[in-house]
mmCIF file with all atom_site columns, C-alpha atoms in Angstrom:
data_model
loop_
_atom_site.group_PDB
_atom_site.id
_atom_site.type_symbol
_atom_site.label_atom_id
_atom_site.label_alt_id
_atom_site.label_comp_id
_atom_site.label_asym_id
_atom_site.label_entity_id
_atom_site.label_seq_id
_atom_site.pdbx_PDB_ins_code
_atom_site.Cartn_x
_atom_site.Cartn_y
_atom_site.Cartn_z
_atom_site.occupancy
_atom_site.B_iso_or_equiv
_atom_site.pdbx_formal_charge
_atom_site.auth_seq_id
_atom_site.auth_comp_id
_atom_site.auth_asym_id
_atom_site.auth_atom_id
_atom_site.pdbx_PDB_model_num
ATOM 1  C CA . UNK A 1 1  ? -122.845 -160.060 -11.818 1.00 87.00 ? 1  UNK A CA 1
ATOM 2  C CA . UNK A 1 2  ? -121.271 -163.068 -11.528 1.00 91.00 ? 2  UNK A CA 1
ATOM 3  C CA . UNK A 1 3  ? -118.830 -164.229 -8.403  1.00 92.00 ? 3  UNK A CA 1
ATOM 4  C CA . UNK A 1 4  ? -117.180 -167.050 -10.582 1.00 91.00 ? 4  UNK A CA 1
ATOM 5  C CA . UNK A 1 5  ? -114.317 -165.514 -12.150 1.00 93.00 ? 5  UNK A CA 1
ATOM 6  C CA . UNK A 1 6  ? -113.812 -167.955 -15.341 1.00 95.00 ? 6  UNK A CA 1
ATOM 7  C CA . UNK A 1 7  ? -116.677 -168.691 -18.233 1.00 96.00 ? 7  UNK A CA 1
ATOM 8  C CA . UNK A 1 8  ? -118.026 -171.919 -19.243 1.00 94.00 ? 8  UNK A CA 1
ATOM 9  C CA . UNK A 1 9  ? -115.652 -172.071 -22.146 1.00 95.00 ? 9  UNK A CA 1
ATOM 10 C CA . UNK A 1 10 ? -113.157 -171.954 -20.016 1.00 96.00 ? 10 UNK A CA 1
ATOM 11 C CA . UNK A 1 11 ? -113.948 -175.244 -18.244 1.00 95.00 ? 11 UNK A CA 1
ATOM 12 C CA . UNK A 1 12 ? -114.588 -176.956 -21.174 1.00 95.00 ? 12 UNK A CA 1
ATOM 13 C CA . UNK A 1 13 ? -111.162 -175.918 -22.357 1.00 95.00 ? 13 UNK A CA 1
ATOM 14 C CA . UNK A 1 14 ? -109.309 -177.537 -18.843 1.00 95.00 ? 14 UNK A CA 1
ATOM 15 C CA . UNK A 1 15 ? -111.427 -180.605 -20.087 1.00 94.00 ? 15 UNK A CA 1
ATOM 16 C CA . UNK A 1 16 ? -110.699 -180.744 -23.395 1.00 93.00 ? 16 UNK A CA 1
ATOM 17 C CA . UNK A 1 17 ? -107.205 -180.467 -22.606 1.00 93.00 ? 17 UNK A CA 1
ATOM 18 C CA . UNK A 1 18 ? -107.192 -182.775 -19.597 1.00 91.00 ? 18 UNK A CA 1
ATOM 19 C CA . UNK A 1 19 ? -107.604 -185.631 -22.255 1.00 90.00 ? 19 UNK A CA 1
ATOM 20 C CA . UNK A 1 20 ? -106.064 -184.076 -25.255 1.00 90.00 ? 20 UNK A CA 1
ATOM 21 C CA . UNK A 1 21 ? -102.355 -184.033 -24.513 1.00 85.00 ? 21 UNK A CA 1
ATOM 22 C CA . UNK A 1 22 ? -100.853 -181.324 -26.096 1.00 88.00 ? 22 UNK A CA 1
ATOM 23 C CA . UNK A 1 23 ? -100.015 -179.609 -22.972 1.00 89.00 ? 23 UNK A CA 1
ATOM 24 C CA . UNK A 1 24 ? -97.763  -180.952 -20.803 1.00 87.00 ? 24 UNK A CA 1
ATOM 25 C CA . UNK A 1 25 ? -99.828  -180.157 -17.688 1.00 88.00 ? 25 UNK A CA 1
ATOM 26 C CA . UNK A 1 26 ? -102.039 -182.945 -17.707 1.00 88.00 ? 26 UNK A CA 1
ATOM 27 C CA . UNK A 1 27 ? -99.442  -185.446 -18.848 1.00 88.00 ? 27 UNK A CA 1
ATOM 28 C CA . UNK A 1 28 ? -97.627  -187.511 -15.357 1.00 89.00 ? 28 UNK A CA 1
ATOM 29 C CA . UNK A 1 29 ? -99.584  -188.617 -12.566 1.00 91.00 ? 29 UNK A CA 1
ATOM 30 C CA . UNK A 1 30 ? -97.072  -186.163 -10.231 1.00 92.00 ? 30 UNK A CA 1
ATOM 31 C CA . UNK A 1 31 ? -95.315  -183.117 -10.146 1.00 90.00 ? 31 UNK A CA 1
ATOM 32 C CA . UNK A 1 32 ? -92.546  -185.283 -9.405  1.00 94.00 ? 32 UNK A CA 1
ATOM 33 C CA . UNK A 1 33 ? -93.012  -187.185 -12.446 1.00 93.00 ? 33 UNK A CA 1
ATOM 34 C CA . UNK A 1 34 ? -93.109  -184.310 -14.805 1.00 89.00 ? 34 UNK A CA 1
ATOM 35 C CA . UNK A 1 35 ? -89.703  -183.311 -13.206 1.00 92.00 ? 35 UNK A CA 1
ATOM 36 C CA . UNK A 1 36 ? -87.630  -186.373 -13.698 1.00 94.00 ? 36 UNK A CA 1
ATOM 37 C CA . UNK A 1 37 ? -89.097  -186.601 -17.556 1.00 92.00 ? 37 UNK A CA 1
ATOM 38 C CA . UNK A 1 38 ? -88.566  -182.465 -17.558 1.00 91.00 ? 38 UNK A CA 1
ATOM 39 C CA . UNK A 1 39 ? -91.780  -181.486 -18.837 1.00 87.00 ? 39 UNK A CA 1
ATOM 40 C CA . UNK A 1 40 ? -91.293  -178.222 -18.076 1.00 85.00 ? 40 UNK A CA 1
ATOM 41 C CA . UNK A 1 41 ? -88.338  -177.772 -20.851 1.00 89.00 ? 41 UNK A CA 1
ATOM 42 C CA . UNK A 1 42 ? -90.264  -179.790 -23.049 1.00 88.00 ? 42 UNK A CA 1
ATOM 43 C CA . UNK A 1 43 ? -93.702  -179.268 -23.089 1.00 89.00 ? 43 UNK A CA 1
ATOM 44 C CA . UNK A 1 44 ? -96.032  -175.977 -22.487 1.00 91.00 ? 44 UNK A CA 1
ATOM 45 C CA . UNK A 1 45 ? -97.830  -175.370 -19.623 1.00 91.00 ? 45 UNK A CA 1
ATOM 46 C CA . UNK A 1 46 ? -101.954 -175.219 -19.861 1.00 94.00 ? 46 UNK A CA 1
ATOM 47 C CA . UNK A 1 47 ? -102.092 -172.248 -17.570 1.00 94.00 ? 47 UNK A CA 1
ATOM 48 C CA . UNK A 1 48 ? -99.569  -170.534 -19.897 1.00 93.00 ? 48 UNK A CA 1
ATOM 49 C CA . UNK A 1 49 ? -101.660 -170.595 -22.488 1.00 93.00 ? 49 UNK A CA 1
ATOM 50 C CA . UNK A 1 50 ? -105.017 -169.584 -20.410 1.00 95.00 ? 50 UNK A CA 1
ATOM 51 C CA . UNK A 1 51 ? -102.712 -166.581 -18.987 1.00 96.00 ? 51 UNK A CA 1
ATOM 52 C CA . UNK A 1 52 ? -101.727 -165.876 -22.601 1.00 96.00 ? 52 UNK A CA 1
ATOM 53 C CA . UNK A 1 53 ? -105.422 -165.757 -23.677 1.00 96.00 ? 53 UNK A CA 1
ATOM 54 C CA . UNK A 1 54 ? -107.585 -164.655 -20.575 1.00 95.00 ? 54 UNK A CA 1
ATOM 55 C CA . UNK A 1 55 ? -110.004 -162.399 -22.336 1.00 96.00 ? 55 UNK A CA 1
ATOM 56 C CA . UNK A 1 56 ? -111.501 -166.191 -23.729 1.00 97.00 ? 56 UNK A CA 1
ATOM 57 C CA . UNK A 1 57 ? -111.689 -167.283 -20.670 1.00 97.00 ? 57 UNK A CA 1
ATOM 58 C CA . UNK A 1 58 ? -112.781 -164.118 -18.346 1.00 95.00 ? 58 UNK A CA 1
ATOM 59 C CA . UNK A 1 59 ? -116.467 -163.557 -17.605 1.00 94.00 ? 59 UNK A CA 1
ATOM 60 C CA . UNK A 1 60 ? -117.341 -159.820 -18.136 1.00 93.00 ? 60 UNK A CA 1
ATOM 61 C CA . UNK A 1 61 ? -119.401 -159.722 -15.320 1.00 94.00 ? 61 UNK A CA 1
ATOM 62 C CA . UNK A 1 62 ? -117.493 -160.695 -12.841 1.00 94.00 ? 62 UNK A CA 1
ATOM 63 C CA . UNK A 1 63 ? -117.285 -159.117 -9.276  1.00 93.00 ? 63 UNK A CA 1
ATOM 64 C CA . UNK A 1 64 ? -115.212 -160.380 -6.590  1.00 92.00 ? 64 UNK A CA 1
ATOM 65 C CA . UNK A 1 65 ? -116.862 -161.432 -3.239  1.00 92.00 ? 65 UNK A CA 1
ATOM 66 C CA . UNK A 1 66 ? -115.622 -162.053 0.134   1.00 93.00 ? 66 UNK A CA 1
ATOM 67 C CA . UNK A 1 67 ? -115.919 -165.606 1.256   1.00 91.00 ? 67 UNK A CA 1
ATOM 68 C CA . UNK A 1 68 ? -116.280 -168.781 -0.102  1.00 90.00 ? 68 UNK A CA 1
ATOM 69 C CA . UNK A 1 69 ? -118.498 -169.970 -2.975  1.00 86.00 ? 69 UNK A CA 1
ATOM 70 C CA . UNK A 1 70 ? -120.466 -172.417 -2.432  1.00 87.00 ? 70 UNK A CA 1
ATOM 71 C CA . UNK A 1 71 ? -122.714 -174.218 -4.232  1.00 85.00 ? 71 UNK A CA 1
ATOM 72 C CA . UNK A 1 72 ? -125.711 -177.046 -3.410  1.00 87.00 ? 72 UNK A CA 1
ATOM 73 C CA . UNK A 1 73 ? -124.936 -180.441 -2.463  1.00 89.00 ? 73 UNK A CA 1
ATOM 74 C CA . UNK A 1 74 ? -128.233 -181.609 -2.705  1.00 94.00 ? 74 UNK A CA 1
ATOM 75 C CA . UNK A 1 75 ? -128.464 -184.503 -4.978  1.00 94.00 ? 75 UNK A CA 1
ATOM 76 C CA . UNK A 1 76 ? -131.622 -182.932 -6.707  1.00 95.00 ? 76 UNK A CA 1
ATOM 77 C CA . UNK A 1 77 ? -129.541 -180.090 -7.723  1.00 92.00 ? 77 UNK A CA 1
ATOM 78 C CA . UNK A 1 78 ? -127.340 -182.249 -9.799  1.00 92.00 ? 78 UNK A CA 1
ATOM 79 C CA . UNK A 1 79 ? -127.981 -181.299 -13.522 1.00 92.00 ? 79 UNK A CA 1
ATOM 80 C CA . UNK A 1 80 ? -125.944 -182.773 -16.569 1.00 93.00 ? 80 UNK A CA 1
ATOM 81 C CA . UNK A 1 81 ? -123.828 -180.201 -17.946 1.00 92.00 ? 81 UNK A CA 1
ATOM 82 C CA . UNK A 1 82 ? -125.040 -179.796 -21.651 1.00 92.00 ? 82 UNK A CA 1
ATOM 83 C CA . UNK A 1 83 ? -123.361 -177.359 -23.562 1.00 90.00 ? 83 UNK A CA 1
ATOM 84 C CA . UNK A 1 84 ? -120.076 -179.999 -22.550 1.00 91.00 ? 84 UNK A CA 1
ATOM 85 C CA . UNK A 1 85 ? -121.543 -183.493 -22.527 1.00 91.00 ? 85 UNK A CA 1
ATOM 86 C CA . UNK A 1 86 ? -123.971 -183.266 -25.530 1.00 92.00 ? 86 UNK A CA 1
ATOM 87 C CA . UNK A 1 87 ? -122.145 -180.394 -27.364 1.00 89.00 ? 87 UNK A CA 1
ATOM 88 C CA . UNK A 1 88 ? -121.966 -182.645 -30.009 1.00 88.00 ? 88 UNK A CA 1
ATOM 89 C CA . UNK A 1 89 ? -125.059 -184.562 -30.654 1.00 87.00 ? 89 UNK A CA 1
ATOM 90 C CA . UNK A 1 90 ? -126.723 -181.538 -31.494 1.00 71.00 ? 90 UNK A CA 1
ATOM 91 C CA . UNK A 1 91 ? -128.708 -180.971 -28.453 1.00 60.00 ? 91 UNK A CA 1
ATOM 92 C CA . UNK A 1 92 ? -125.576 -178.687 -26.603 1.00 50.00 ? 92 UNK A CA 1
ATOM 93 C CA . UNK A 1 93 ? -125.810 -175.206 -25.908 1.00 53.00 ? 93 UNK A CA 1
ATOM 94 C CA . UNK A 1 94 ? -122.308 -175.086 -27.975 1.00 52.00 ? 94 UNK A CA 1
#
């Protein structure tokens, strides 16, 4: 079971689309911002699309736990994350 509700393709999508600009979510450096330029009536919202599409993004396993997640913060835990930063040399788990 897993206590993370969202799958690794997931968070490579919010990357992806953090840089890739065809949602407007990711696209002022404010709420504010994306008001005055009315984002909202012109551009689609990320999360609109993950709502529209949650089975992608949903892992199958998960359970729901009381509490907060937490994870190391010990330096030595740090790994690189593969299947996203060498996805395409190859080497990546995707």
């Amino acid at each position: 079971a897993s206590a993370f509700e969202f799958n690794e393709y997931f968070l490579q999508h919010v990357v992806d689309q953090m840089y890739g600009c065809q949602y407007g979510t990711f696209l002022f450096n404010s709420q504010a911002d994306q008001k005055a330029a009315k984002a909202y009536e012109r551009t689609e919202s990320l999360w609109t699309d993950v709502n529209r599409n949650k089975e992608l993004f949903v892992t199958k396993t998960y359970r729901p736990v009381q509490g907060l997640l937490l994870g190391s913060f010990d330096p030595a835990a740090l790994q690189i994350w593969e299947a996203f930063h060498l996805r395409y040399t190859g080497d990546g788990a995707t």
